[in-house]
Coordinates of C-alpha atoms in Angstrom, one line a residue:
Chain X
M15 CA 0.0 0.0 0.0
N16 CA 1.5 3.4 -1.0
S17 CA 1.5 6.4 1.3
H18 CA -1.1 8.3 -0.7
N19 CA -3.6 5.4 -0.4
T20 CA -3.0 5.0 3.3
S21 CA -3.5 8.7 3.8
N22 CA -6.7 8.5 1.8
L23 CA -7.9 5.7 4.0
L24 CA -6.9 7.5 7.1
H25 CA -8.9 10.6 6.1
A26 CA -11.9 8.6 5.2
F27 CA -11.7 6.7 8.5
L28 CA -11.5 10.0 10.5
D29 CA -14.5 11.3 8.5
G30 CA -16.5 8.2 9.2
E31 CA -16.6 7.3 5.5
L32 CA -14.3 4.3 5.4
E33 CA -15.8 1.0 4.4
Q34 CA -15.5 -1.6 7.1
S35 CA -13.5 -3.9 4.8
H36 CA -10.7 -1.3 4.6
E37 CA -10.4 -0.8 8.3
Q38 CA -8.2 -3.7 9.2
P39 CA -5.6 -3.0 6.5
L40 CA -5.5 0.6 7.7
F41 CA -5.0 -0.5 11.4
N42 CA -2.2 -2.8 10.3
E43 CA -0.5 0.0 8.4
L44 CA -0.8 2.3 11.4
A45 CA 0.8 -0.3 13.6
S46 CA 3.9 -0.4 11.4
N47 CA 4.1 3.0 9.9
G48 CA 5.3 5.8 12.1
D49 CA 4.7 8.5 9.5
L50 CA 1.1 7.5 9.2
R51 CA 0.7 7.6 13.0
N52 CA 2.2 11.0 13.0
E53 CA -0.3 12.1 10.3
L54 CA -3.1 10.8 12.4
R55 CA -1.9 12.8 15.4
E56 CA -1.8 16.0 13.2
L57 CA -5.2 15.4 11.8
L58 CA -6.7 14.9 15.2
A59 CA -4.9 18.0 16.6
M60 CA -6.3 19.9 13.6
R61 CA -9.9 18.6 14.2
S62 CA -9.7 19.3 17.9
A63 CA -8.6 22.9 17.3
V64 CA -11.4 23.5 14.8
Q65 CA -13.9 22.2 17.4
Q66 CA -12.6 24.9 19.7
D67 CA -13.4 27.7 17.2
I68 CA -16.1 29.1 19.4
E69 CA -16.0 32.4 17.6
A70 CA -17.0 30.9 14.3
F71 CA -19.8 28.9 15.8
T72 CA -21.3 31.9 17.7
P73 CA -23.5 34.1 15.7
P74 CA -23.4 37.7 17.0
L75 CA -26.3 38.6 19.1
A76 CA -26.9 41.6 16.9
A77 CA -27.3 39.2 13.9
T78 CA -29.8 37.0 15.8
S79 CA -31.7 40.1 16.8
N80 CA -31.7 41.4 13.2
V81 CA -33.0 38.1 11.8
F82 CA -35.8 37.8 14.2
S83 CA -36.8 41.5 14.0
S84 CA -36.7 41.4 10.2
L85 CA -39.3 38.6 10.3
G86 CA -41.4 40.3 13.0
F87 CA -40.5 37.7 15.6
A88 CA -39.5 38.1 19.2
L89 CA -36.2 36.6 20.3
P90 CA -36.9 33.2 21.8
M91 CA -36.9 32.8 25.5
A92 CA -34.2 30.7 27.0
S93 CA -36.7 28.7 29.0
T94 CA -38.9 27.8 26.1
G95 CA -38.5 24.9 23.7
A96 CA -37.0 27.0 21.0
S97 CA -33.8 27.9 22.8
S98 CA -33.6 24.9 24.9
V99 CA -31.6 23.6 22.0
I100 CA -29.1 26.4 22.3
G101 CA -26.7 23.9 23.6
G102 CA -28.2 21.2 21.4
A103 CA -26.2 18.5 19.7
M104 CA -24.7 18.8 16.2
S105 CA -23.5 16.1 14.0
S106 CA -19.9 15.0 14.3
G107 CA -19.3 17.0 17.4
A108 CA -19.4 20.4 15.8
V109 CA -19.8 23.0 18.4
N110 CA -23.1 24.7 19.1
A111 CA -22.5 27.9 21.0
T112 CA -25.2 30.2 19.9
A113 CA -25.3 33.1 22.4
L114 CA -29.0 33.6 22.3
V115 CA -29.3 35.5 25.5
A116 CA -32.5 35.0 27.5
G117 CA -35.5 37.2 27.2
A118 CA -38.2 37.2 24.6
S119 CA -39.3 40.8 24.7
W120 CA -38.3 44.1 26.2
W121 CA -41.4 44.0 28.4
S122 CA -40.3 40.7 30.0
K123 CA -37.0 42.3 30.9
L124 CA -38.4 45.7 31.9
W125 CA -41.5 45.1 33.9
L126 CA -39.9 44.1 37.1
P127 CA -37.4 46.9 37.4
S128 CA -40.0 49.4 36.1
V129 CA -42.5 48.4 38.8
T130 CA -39.8 48.3 41.4
A131 CA -38.6 51.8 40.5
L132 CA -42.1 53.2 40.4
V133 CA -43.0 51.8 43.8
G134 CA -39.7 52.9 45.2
A135 CA -40.2 56.4 43.9
G136 CA -43.7 56.5 45.3
I137 CA -42.7 55.4 48.8
T138 CA -39.8 57.9 48.8
F139 CA -42.0 60.8 47.8
W140 CA -44.7 59.8 50.4
L141 CA -42.2 59.5 53.2
L142 CA -40.5 62.8 52.4
H143 CA -43.8 64.6 52.2
W144 CA -45.4 63.0 55.2
G145 CA -42.2 63.4 57.2
Y146 CA -41.9 67.1 56.4
S147 CA -45.5 68.0 57.3
S148 CA -45.5 65.8 60.4
N149 CA -42.3 67.3 61.6
L150 CA -43.5 70.9 61.4
T151 CA -46.8 70.1 63.1
T152 CA -45.0 68.3 65.9
M153 CA -42.5 71.1 66.5
A154 CA -45.2 73.8 66.3
T155 CA -47.2 72.0 69.0
A156 CA -44.2 71.3 71.2
H157 CA -43.1 75.0 71.2
A158 CA -46.5 76.6 71.3
A159 CA -45.9 78.3 74.7
E160 CA -42.5 79.5 73.6
I161 CA -43.9 80.9 70.4
Q162 CA -46.7 82.7 72.2
K163 CA -44.2 84.3 74.5
I164 CA -42.0 85.5 71.7
R165 CA -45.0 86.7 69.8
S166 CA -46.2 88.8 72.7
E167 CA -42.8 90.4 73.2
A168 CA -42.5 91.0 69.6
A169 CA -45.9 92.6 69.4
L170 CA -45.1 95.0 72.2
K171 CA -41.9 96.0 70.6
L172 CA -43.6 96.4 67.3
T173 CA -46.3 98.6 68.7
S174 CA -43.7 100.8 70.3
Q175 CA -41.6 101.1 67.2
T176 CA -44.5 101.6 64.8
N177 CA -45.9 104.3 67.0
S178 CA -42.6 106.1 67.0
F179 CA -42.3 105.7 63.3
R180 CA -45.9 107.0 62.8
N181 CA -45.1 110.0 65.0
Q182 CA -42.1 110.9 62.9
L183 CA -44.2 110.8 59.8
Q184 CA -47.0 112.9 61.2
T185 CA -44.8 115.5 62.8
A186 CA -42.6 116.0 59.8
S187 CA -42.5 119.7 58.9
E188 CA -41.0 119.2 55.4
P189 CA -42.1 117.0 52.6
K190 CA -39.9 114.0 52.4
I191 CA -39.6 110.7 50.7
I192 CA -39.1 108.0 53.2
T193 CA -36.8 105.2 52.2
K194 CA -37.1 102.5 54.7
I195 CA -34.8 99.5 54.9
E196 CA -36.2 97.0 57.2
K197 CA -34.0 94.2 58.4
V198 CA -35.4 91.6 60.6
Y199 CA -33.1 89.8 62.9
Y200 CA -34.8 88.3 65.8
P201 CA -35.5 90.1 68.0
K202 CA -34.1 93.3 66.6
I203 CA -35.7 95.7 64.2
E204 CA -33.9 98.6 62.5
Y205 CA -35.3 101.5 60.6
R206 CA -33.3 104.0 58.5
Y207 CA -34.6 107.1 56.8
S208 CA -33.2 109.4 54.3
D209 CA -34.7 112.8 53.5
R210 CA -34.9 114.1 50.1
N211 CA -35.5 117.5 48.6
A212 CA -39.2 118.4 48.4
S213 CA -38.9 119.8 44.9
S214 CA -37.4 116.6 43.5
N215 CA -39.7 114.4 41.5
V216 CA -37.1 111.8 40.9
P217 CA -37.5 108.6 42.9
P218 CA -34.6 106.8 44.4
S219 CA -32.6 105.1 41.7
D220 CA -33.4 101.7 43.0
V221 CA -37.1 102.2 43.1
N222 CA -39.2 101.2 40.2
S223 CA -38.9 104.1 37.8
N224 CA -42.5 103.7 36.6
T225 CA -43.7 104.7 40.0
T226 CA -44.9 108.3 40.0
V227 CA -44.0 110.0 43.2
N228 CA -45.7 113.0 44.5
T229 CA -43.3 114.6 47.0
T230 CA -45.5 117.5 48.0
I231 CA -47.2 116.0 50.9
P232 CA -45.7 113.1 52.9
T233 CA -48.8 110.9 53.1
E234 CA -49.0 107.1 53.0
K235 CA -49.7 107.1 49.3
N236 CA -46.7 109.0 48.1
S237 CA -44.1 107.6 50.4
L238 CA -41.9 104.9 49.1
I239 CA -40.8 102.0 51.1
M240 CA -38.1 99.5 50.3
S241 CA -37.8 96.7 52.6
T242 CA -35.3 93.9 52.7
R243 CA -36.2 90.9 54.5
E244 CA -33.5 88.7 55.8
M245 CA -34.2 85.7 57.9
L246 CA -32.0 84.4 60.7
P247 CA -28.6 83.6 59.4
M248 CA -28.8 80.1 60.9
L249 CA -31.9 79.4 58.8
G250 CA -30.0 80.3 55.7
Q251 CA -31.1 80.4 52.0
Y252 CA -34.0 82.6 52.6
S253 CA -34.3 86.3 51.8
M254 CA -36.7 88.5 50.2
Y255 CA -36.5 92.0 48.9
E256 CA -39.7 94.0 48.2
K257 CA -40.6 97.4 47.0
S258 CA -44.0 98.9 47.6
I259 CA -46.1 102.0 48.0
Y260 CA -46.1 102.7 51.7
G261 CA -49.4 101.9 53.4
K262 CA -50.6 99.4 50.8
Q263 CA -48.2 96.5 51.0
S264 CA -45.8 97.5 53.7
S265 CA -45.2 94.9 56.3
M266 CA -42.7 93.9 58.9
Y267 CA -41.6 90.4 59.6
F268 CA -40.7 88.6 62.8
A269 CA -39.0 85.3 62.9
S270 CA -39.5 83.2 66.0
P271 CA -37.0 80.4 65.9
I272 CA -38.5 77.0 66.9
S273 CA -35.4 74.9 66.3
Q274 CA -32.2 75.0 64.3
D275 CA -34.0 74.7 61.1
N276 CA -37.5 76.0 61.7
A277 CA -39.1 79.3 62.6
L278 CA -42.5 80.9 62.9
I279 CA -42.8 83.9 60.6
E280 CA -45.3 86.6 61.3
S281 CA -45.8 89.7 59.1
H282 CA -47.3 92.8 60.6
D283 CA -48.7 95.9 59.0
A284 CA -46.0 98.6 59.6
M285 CA -48.5 101.2 60.6
T286 CA -51.1 99.4 62.7
G287 CA -49.2 96.4 64.0
E288 CA -51.9 94.1 62.7
I289 CA -50.8 90.6 62.0
L290 CA -51.2 90.0 58.3
E291 CA -49.8 86.6 57.9
R292 CA -48.3 83.7 59.7
E293 CA -46.3 80.9 58.3
F294 CA -43.6 78.4 59.2
F295 CA -40.2 78.6 57.8
P296 CA -39.0 76.9 55.7
V297 CA -42.0 78.1 53.7
D298 CA -43.7 75.6 51.5
E299 CA -43.4 77.9 48.6
P300 CA -44.7 76.8 45.2
Y301 CA -41.8 75.1 43.3
Y302 CA -41.4 75.6 39.6
Q303 CA -41.6 72.1 38.4
H304 CA -39.7 71.6 35.2
W305 CA -38.1 69.2 32.7
S306 CA -34.4 68.7 32.3
A307 CA -32.3 66.8 29.8
K308 CA -28.9 65.4 30.6
L309 CA -26.3 64.3 28.1
G310 CA -24.0 62.1 30.1
G311 CA -21.1 59.8 29.5
V312 CA -18.8 57.3 31.2
A313 CA -15.7 59.3 31.8
A314 CA -13.7 56.3 33.1
T315 CA -14.2 52.8 34.2
L316 CA -12.3 52.3 37.4
A317 CA -13.0 48.6 38.1
S318 CA -15.2 45.8 36.9
T319 CA -15.9 42.2 37.5
P320 CA -15.0 40.4 35.3
T321 CA -11.9 42.5 34.5
P322 CA -11.8 43.0 30.8
S323 CA -8.9 41.4 29.0
L324 CA -10.1 42.4 25.6
A325 CA -9.9 45.8 23.9
S326 CA -12.8 48.1 24.5
P327 CA -15.3 48.0 21.6
S328 CA -15.0 50.9 19.2
A329 CA -18.7 51.4 18.6
T330 CA -20.0 54.8 17.5
F331 CA -21.8 56.7 20.3
N332 CA -20.4 54.4 22.9
D333 CA -20.5 55.1 26.6
L334 CA -23.0 57.9 26.2
S335 CA -26.5 58.4 27.6
L336 CA -29.5 60.7 27.3
Q337 CA -31.6 61.3 30.4
L338 CA -34.9 63.1 30.5
M339 CA -36.1 64.0 34.0
Y340 CA -39.1 65.8 35.5
S341 CA -38.8 67.4 38.9
L342 CA -41.6 66.6 41.2
S343 CA -40.1 68.9 43.8
E344 CA -36.9 70.8 44.4
E345 CA -35.4 67.6 45.7
L346 CA -36.9 64.7 43.8
S347 CA -37.0 64.0 40.1
V348 CA -38.0 61.0 38.1
G349 CA -37.5 60.2 34.4
G350 CA -36.0 57.8 31.9
I351 CA -32.6 57.3 30.3
I352 CA -31.3 55.5 27.2
G353 CA -27.7 54.9 26.4
R354 CA -25.1 52.6 25.0
E355 CA -22.2 51.4 27.1
S356 CA -19.4 48.8 27.1
F357 CA -19.6 45.9 29.5
P358 CA -17.1 43.1 29.8
L359 CA -18.9 39.8 29.8
S360 CA -17.6 36.4 31.0
Y361 CA -19.7 33.3 30.9
N362 CA -19.2 29.6 30.6
G363 CA -21.1 26.5 29.5
M364 CA -20.8 23.1 28.1
I365 CA -20.1 22.6 24.4
A366 CA -19.6 19.3 22.7
G367 CA -19.1 17.7 26.1
S368 CA -16.4 20.0 27.3
K369 CA -16.6 23.1 29.5
I370 CA -15.9 26.4 27.8
E371 CA -15.3 29.8 29.1
R372 CA -15.8 32.8 27.0
E373 CA -15.2 36.5 27.3
Q374 CA -16.7 39.4 25.3
Y375 CA -16.4 43.1 25.6
S376 CA -19.7 44.2 24.2
S377 CA -21.3 47.6 23.6
V378 CA -24.9 47.2 24.5
F379 CA -27.9 49.5 24.3
W380 CA -29.7 50.0 27.6
G381 CA -32.6 51.9 29.0
S382 CA -34.1 52.4 32.4
I383 CA -36.4 54.5 34.5
T384 CA -34.7 56.5 37.2
A385 CA -35.3 58.6 40.3
Q386 CA -32.9 61.2 41.6
Y387 CA -32.9 62.8 45.1
Q388 CA -30.9 65.9 45.8
P389 CA -31.2 67.1 49.4
H390 CA -30.9 70.8 49.6
A391 CA -29.6 70.7 53.2
L392 CA -26.4 69.2 51.9
S393 CA -25.8 72.0 49.3
F394 CA -22.4 73.6 49.8
F395 CA -20.0 76.2 48.3
G396 CA -22.8 78.4 47.0
G397 CA -24.7 75.9 45.0
V398 CA -22.8 72.6 44.6
Q399 CA -25.6 70.2 45.0
P400 CA -25.0 66.5 46.0
Y401 CA -27.4 64.0 44.5
I402 CA -28.1 60.3 44.5
G403 CA -29.7 58.5 41.6
L404 CA -31.1 55.0 41.2
F405 CA -31.8 53.3 37.9
G406 CA -33.6 50.1 37.0
G407 CA -34.2 48.8 33.5
G408 CA -33.1 46.5 30.7
S409 CA -30.5 46.1 28.0
E410 CA -30.1 44.1 24.8
I411 CA -28.9 41.2 26.8
G412 CA -30.5 41.4 30.2
M413 CA -31.6 43.5 33.2
I414 CA -29.5 46.4 34.4
Y415 CA -29.4 48.2 37.7
R416 CA -27.4 51.3 38.5
G417 CA -26.7 53.7 41.3
Q418 CA -25.0 57.1 41.2
V419 CA -23.7 59.5 43.8
G420 CA -22.4 62.8 42.6
V421 CA -22.7 66.6 42.6
Q422 CA -24.3 69.1 40.2
Y423 CA -23.3 72.7 39.8
P424 CA -25.5 75.3 38.1
L425 CA -23.6 77.3 35.5
S426 CA -26.8 79.4 34.8
S427 CA -30.5 79.0 35.3
R428 CA -30.5 76.8 32.2
F429 CA -27.4 74.8 32.4
S430 CA -25.7 72.6 35.0
I431 CA -22.8 70.2 34.9
S432 CA -22.5 67.1 36.9
A433 CA -19.9 64.5 37.9
G434 CA -20.2 61.4 40.0
Y435 CA -19.4 57.9 40.9
D436 CA -21.3 55.1 39.4
I437 CA -21.9 51.4 40.1
S438 CA -23.8 49.3 37.7
G439 CA -24.8 45.6 37.5
L440 CA -25.7 43.8 34.3
F441 CA -27.5 40.4 34.5
Y442 CA -27.5 38.1 31.6
S443 CA -27.7 34.4 30.9
F444 CA -26.2 31.7 28.7
Q445 CA -27.5 28.2 28.3
N446 CA -30.0 29.0 31.1
Q447 CA -27.2 30.0 33.5
G448 CA -27.2 33.5 34.9
F449 CA -24.0 35.7 34.9
T450 CA -23.3 39.1 36.2
T451 CA -21.1 42.0 35.3
V452 CA -20.5 44.7 38.0
K453 CA -18.8 47.9 37.0
A454 CA -17.7 51.0 38.8
G455 CA -16.7 54.2 37.2
V456 CA -16.8 58.0 36.9
N457 CA -19.5 59.7 34.9
T458 CA -20.0 63.3 33.8
G459 CA -22.9 65.2 32.3
V460 CA -24.3 68.4 31.0
I461 CA -27.8 69.2 32.0
F462 CA -30.3 71.5 30.2
H463 CA -33.3 72.7 32.2
F464 CA -36.5 73.7 30.3
Chain B
M11 CA -49.9 14.3 24.6
A12 CA -48.4 16.6 22.0
K13 CA -44.7 16.3 21.8
G14 CA -42.5 19.3 22.6
I15 CA -41.1 21.5 19.9
S16 CA -37.6 20.1 20.5
H17 CA -38.8 16.6 19.5
H18 CA -40.0 17.6 16.1
T19 CA -37.8 16.8 13.1
D20 CA -36.3 19.5 11.0
A21 CA -38.7 18.7 8.2
E22 CA -41.8 18.9 10.5
L23 CA -40.6 22.3 11.8
F24 CA -39.9 23.5 8.2
Y25 CA -43.5 22.8 7.2
Q26 CA -44.8 24.4 10.4
M27 CA -43.3 27.7 9.3
K28 CA -46.2 28.0 6.8
E29 CA -48.8 27.9 9.5
E30 CA -50.1 30.7 11.7
K31 CA -47.6 33.2 13.1
A32 CA -47.3 31.8 16.6
I33 CA -46.5 28.3 15.4
A34 CA -44.3 29.6 12.6
E35 CA -42.3 31.7 15.0
Q36 CA -41.8 28.8 17.4
A37 CA -40.7 26.5 14.6
F38 CA -38.4 29.1 13.1
G39 CA -36.8 29.7 16.5
E40 CA -36.2 26.0 17.0
L41 CA -34.6 25.6 13.6
Y42 CA -32.5 28.7 14.2
A43 CA -31.3 27.4 17.5
R44 CA -30.4 24.1 15.9
H45 CA -28.6 25.3 12.8
S46 CA -27.5 28.9 13.2
P47 CA -24.0 27.9 14.6
R48 CA -23.1 25.8 11.6
V49 CA -24.5 28.4 9.1
F50 CA -22.6 31.2 10.8
A51 CA -19.4 29.1 10.9
Y52 CA -19.7 28.5 7.2
C53 CA -20.2 32.2 6.4
R54 CA -17.5 33.2 8.8
R55 CA -14.8 30.9 7.6
I56 CA -15.7 31.1 3.9
L57 CA -15.9 34.9 3.8
G58 CA -13.3 35.6 6.4
D59 CA -14.6 39.1 7.1
R60 CA -16.9 39.2 10.1
D61 CA -19.2 41.9 8.9
R62 CA -19.8 40.3 5.5
A63 CA -20.3 37.0 7.2
Q64 CA -22.9 38.5 9.5
D65 CA -24.8 40.0 6.5
A66 CA -24.7 36.7 4.6
F67 CA -25.8 34.8 7.7
Q68 CA -28.8 37.1 8.3
D69 CA -29.9 36.9 4.7
T70 CA -29.6 33.2 4.8
F71 CA -32.2 32.8 7.5
I72 CA -34.5 35.4 6.1
K73 CA -34.4 33.7 2.7
F74 CA -34.9 30.3 4.5
Y75 CA -38.0 31.5 6.1
Q76 CA -39.3 33.0 2.9
S77 CA -38.7 29.8 1.0
A78 CA -40.7 27.9 3.6
Q79 CA -43.7 29.9 2.5
Q80 CA -43.6 28.2 -0.9
E81 CA -44.6 24.7 -1.8
R82 CA -41.4 22.6 -1.3
I83 CA -40.4 19.1 -0.4
M84 CA -37.9 19.3 2.4
T85 CA -35.6 16.4 3.2
N86 CA -32.4 17.9 4.6
V87 CA -32.8 21.3 6.3
P88 CA -29.1 21.8 7.1
A89 CA -28.0 21.1 3.6
F90 CA -30.8 23.4 2.3
L91 CA -29.6 26.2 4.6
L92 CA -26.0 25.7 3.6
R93 CA -27.0 25.9 0.0
I94 CA -28.6 29.3 0.6
A95 CA -25.6 30.4 2.6
R96 CA -23.3 29.2 -0.1
N97 CA -25.1 31.2 -2.9
L98 CA -25.0 34.3 -0.7
C99 CA -21.4 33.9 0.1
L100 CA -20.5 33.4 -3.6
N101 CA -22.4 36.7 -4.3
A102 CA -20.5 38.4 -1.5
Q103 CA -17.2 37.1 -2.8
R104 CA -18.0 38.4 -6.3
T105 CA -18.8 41.9 -5.1
K106 CA -15.8 42.4 -2.8
H107 CA -12.3 41.3 -2.5
Q108 CA -11.8 39.0 0.4
T109 CA -10.2 40.4 3.5
V110 CA -8.7 38.7 6.4
Q111 CA -9.8 39.7 9.8
F112 CA -9.3 38.2 13.1
E113 CA -10.3 41.3 15.0
D114 CA -12.5 39.8 17.7
F115 CA -11.2 36.3 17.9
H116 CA -11.0 35.1 21.4
A117 CA -10.6 31.5 22.3
S118 CA -11.6 29.5 25.4
M119 CA -9.6 29.6 28.5
N120 CA -9.6 25.9 29.4
D121 CA -6.5 23.8 30.0
E122 CA -4.5 23.5 26.8
S123 CA -6.5 26.4 25.4
A124 CA -3.6 28.7 24.7
E125 CA -2.0 26.0 22.5
K126 CA -5.2 25.2 20.7
A127 CA -6.1 28.8 20.3
E128 CA -2.7 29.3 18.7
L129 CA -3.3 26.4 16.4
L130 CA -6.8 27.6 15.6
K131 CA -5.4 31.0 14.5
L132 CA -2.9 29.2 12.3
I133 CA -5.6 27.0 10.8
T134 CA -7.9 30.0 10.0
T135 CA -5.0 31.8 8.5
A136 CA -4.2 28.7 6.4
L137 CA -7.8 28.5 5.4
E138 CA -7.5 31.9 3.9
L139 CA -4.6 30.8 1.7
L140 CA -6.5 27.8 0.3
P141 CA -8.3 27.8 -3.1
E142 CA -12.0 28.6 -2.5
D143 CA -13.3 25.1 -3.4
Y144 CA -10.8 23.4 -1.1
R145 CA -11.7 25.8 1.7
E146 CA -15.4 25.2 1.2
A147 CA -15.0 21.4 1.3
F148 CA -12.9 21.7 4.5
V149 CA -15.4 24.0 6.2
L150 CA -18.4 21.9 5.3
R151 CA -16.7 18.8 6.6
E152 CA -14.9 20.0 9.7
Y153 CA -17.0 22.9 10.8
D154 CA -20.5 21.9 9.6
G155 CA -20.0 18.2 10.0
L156 CA -21.5 17.3 6.7
S157 CA -21.0 13.8 5.2
Y158 CA -19.3 13.4 1.9
Q159 CA -22.7 12.8 0.3
E160 CA -24.1 16.0 1.8
I161 CA -21.2 18.0 0.7
C162 CA -21.8 16.7 -2.9
E163 CA -25.4 17.9 -2.6
V164 CA -24.5 21.3 -1.3
T165 CA -21.8 22.0 -3.8
N166 CA -23.3 20.2 -6.8
S167 CA -20.1 18.2 -7.1
S168 CA -19.3 14.6 -7.7
M169 CA -18.2 12.3 -4.8
A170 CA -14.7 11.9 -6.3
T171 CA -14.3 15.7 -6.6
V172 CA -15.4 16.2 -3.0
K173 CA -13.0 13.6 -1.7
I174 CA -10.1 15.1 -3.7
R175 CA -10.8 18.6 -2.5
L176 CA -11.2 17.5 1.1
F177 CA -8.0 15.4 1.0
R178 CA -6.0 18.2 -0.6
A179 CA -7.4 20.8 1.7
K180 CA -6.2 18.9 4.7
Q181 CA -2.9 18.2 3.2
K182 CA -2.4 21.8 2.3
I183 CA -3.2 22.9 5.8
R184 CA -0.8 20.3 7.1
E185 CA 1.9 21.5 4.8
I186 CA 1.4 25.1 5.8
L187 CA 1.3 24.2 9.5
A188 CA 3.9 21.5 9.3
P189 CA 6.4 22.9 11.7
Y190 CA 3.8 23.7 14.3
L191 CA 1.9 20.4 13.9
A192 CA 5.1 18.4 14.2
D193 CA 5.8 20.0 17.6
L194 CA 2.2 19.5 18.7
A195 CA 2.0 15.9 17.6
K196 CA 5.1 15.0 19.6

């Protein structure tokens, strides 16, 4: 038997195509022919290597998705019959490693995180609202006697000072415009006047120029009052400046501290001392609810499990996100976000009877609903606002959760910038086994308010 | 009791793709799961370029589903699929020069994996150097697991031609990889 013939027999034997009658001669030749045995080893090594060609046997997830969406079909669920054959057998030991990741529809991936996030946002909002109202009521009740005492003292002082003020007005021998700067520091009240020439028809420069001032007779109607209201420094963040025609809108304010963060505010008519309004500070002022859009991005990935050993994918618009938020209050916003981001994936399974481990570094589209809480009490350096954000949603390959802690800084009334620390978890499955990628990094963003 | 979808034969599933959408969708999903790896392997190793392989792969399954809507007698689904894939790959080869890319290759990390991964890289490189008909025979046999007879059907070739191409393909790869295989076989 020549070497060409024996090689042919050997190839046919390995391919399962050799007739039985030719087997024994081949075996005899193998026993005596070292070169043939060597060829056998090489062919087996070659075949074994081919069977490890996982990349060739794994259609990209995008291709699978395209095929099914082109035909109007949903991706098959891992738990159903269709993909139970993901790891199914192939003839002659060829490898089946279709990475059909679990999840038939977006809804099946999104409903649980969506409901969770909505319920979480609802509970948070209710707790904050209930806690705030309850706290104020409790404090007002507990300090009722103290407040009453302060109020009485303040009323006496007010009466005295308004009488004095009124006397000055009524006994004035010359026409004057009265500019009053009212500063309220508990328990002190200051008044300051400035006389002006009776012949001048020009109002003070910082008074509304549309106001016509008759300086002939110093009555309530032609006297201008400017008042600045500044609350106790320890209460912070609250000040008001008002201009008005004296006698119509003039008022004075007393702040009676209840605690470090709360006070009872009473406004009095400057002339009569009548109490015009009472309110608690911080005042539950109407908040201008608004939308905001944030263009964000992953500035750096600091750590991840698994650690990527492959090059980062070079997809267009990678590691970017667009977030749309609606502010329910000054401190709480809810909304949604879509983005595309790189995640290192590592999973394993059984293929052709042997265990395989596989790594990918994939760029996946993701979306989620989100809630953001930014406690004003923690604001510092004139407007740097800390925030915490929670995200729950889905991606092309499985559920995604994310948490962010960071700060925002307003550049103007319309634009802010943000930077923060970010931890995300991506959950996916292969051959009905679940796998997780956890990633931590730094994110940045530009926010437009409208 | 009705048997589960995974117990249906390829031919039964093929005919089910003509029925109402829910049944057709399930049948298609099952056939896709069964045969997509070998179809992709064919496209990937014949065309070399991953993007073009992906296009041909997608078109193969879309045409496959469309063809199931016509009256047709089906005896061998994988061979039918590979015939569609083959035609699409031939078209792709005509329209573009072949390029060699191993951009996202990453092998398993088992024991011996590094050595096998190295060999696999060499084999795929050697495949690119083979004449197209040799490469096709090798891929259909070693990657897709087709018998000689099935390769004849897919390529419209005689048994003798298939045997020769297959034998020469393996020998050529052995020649190209001779130094490496000699070390490995020791």
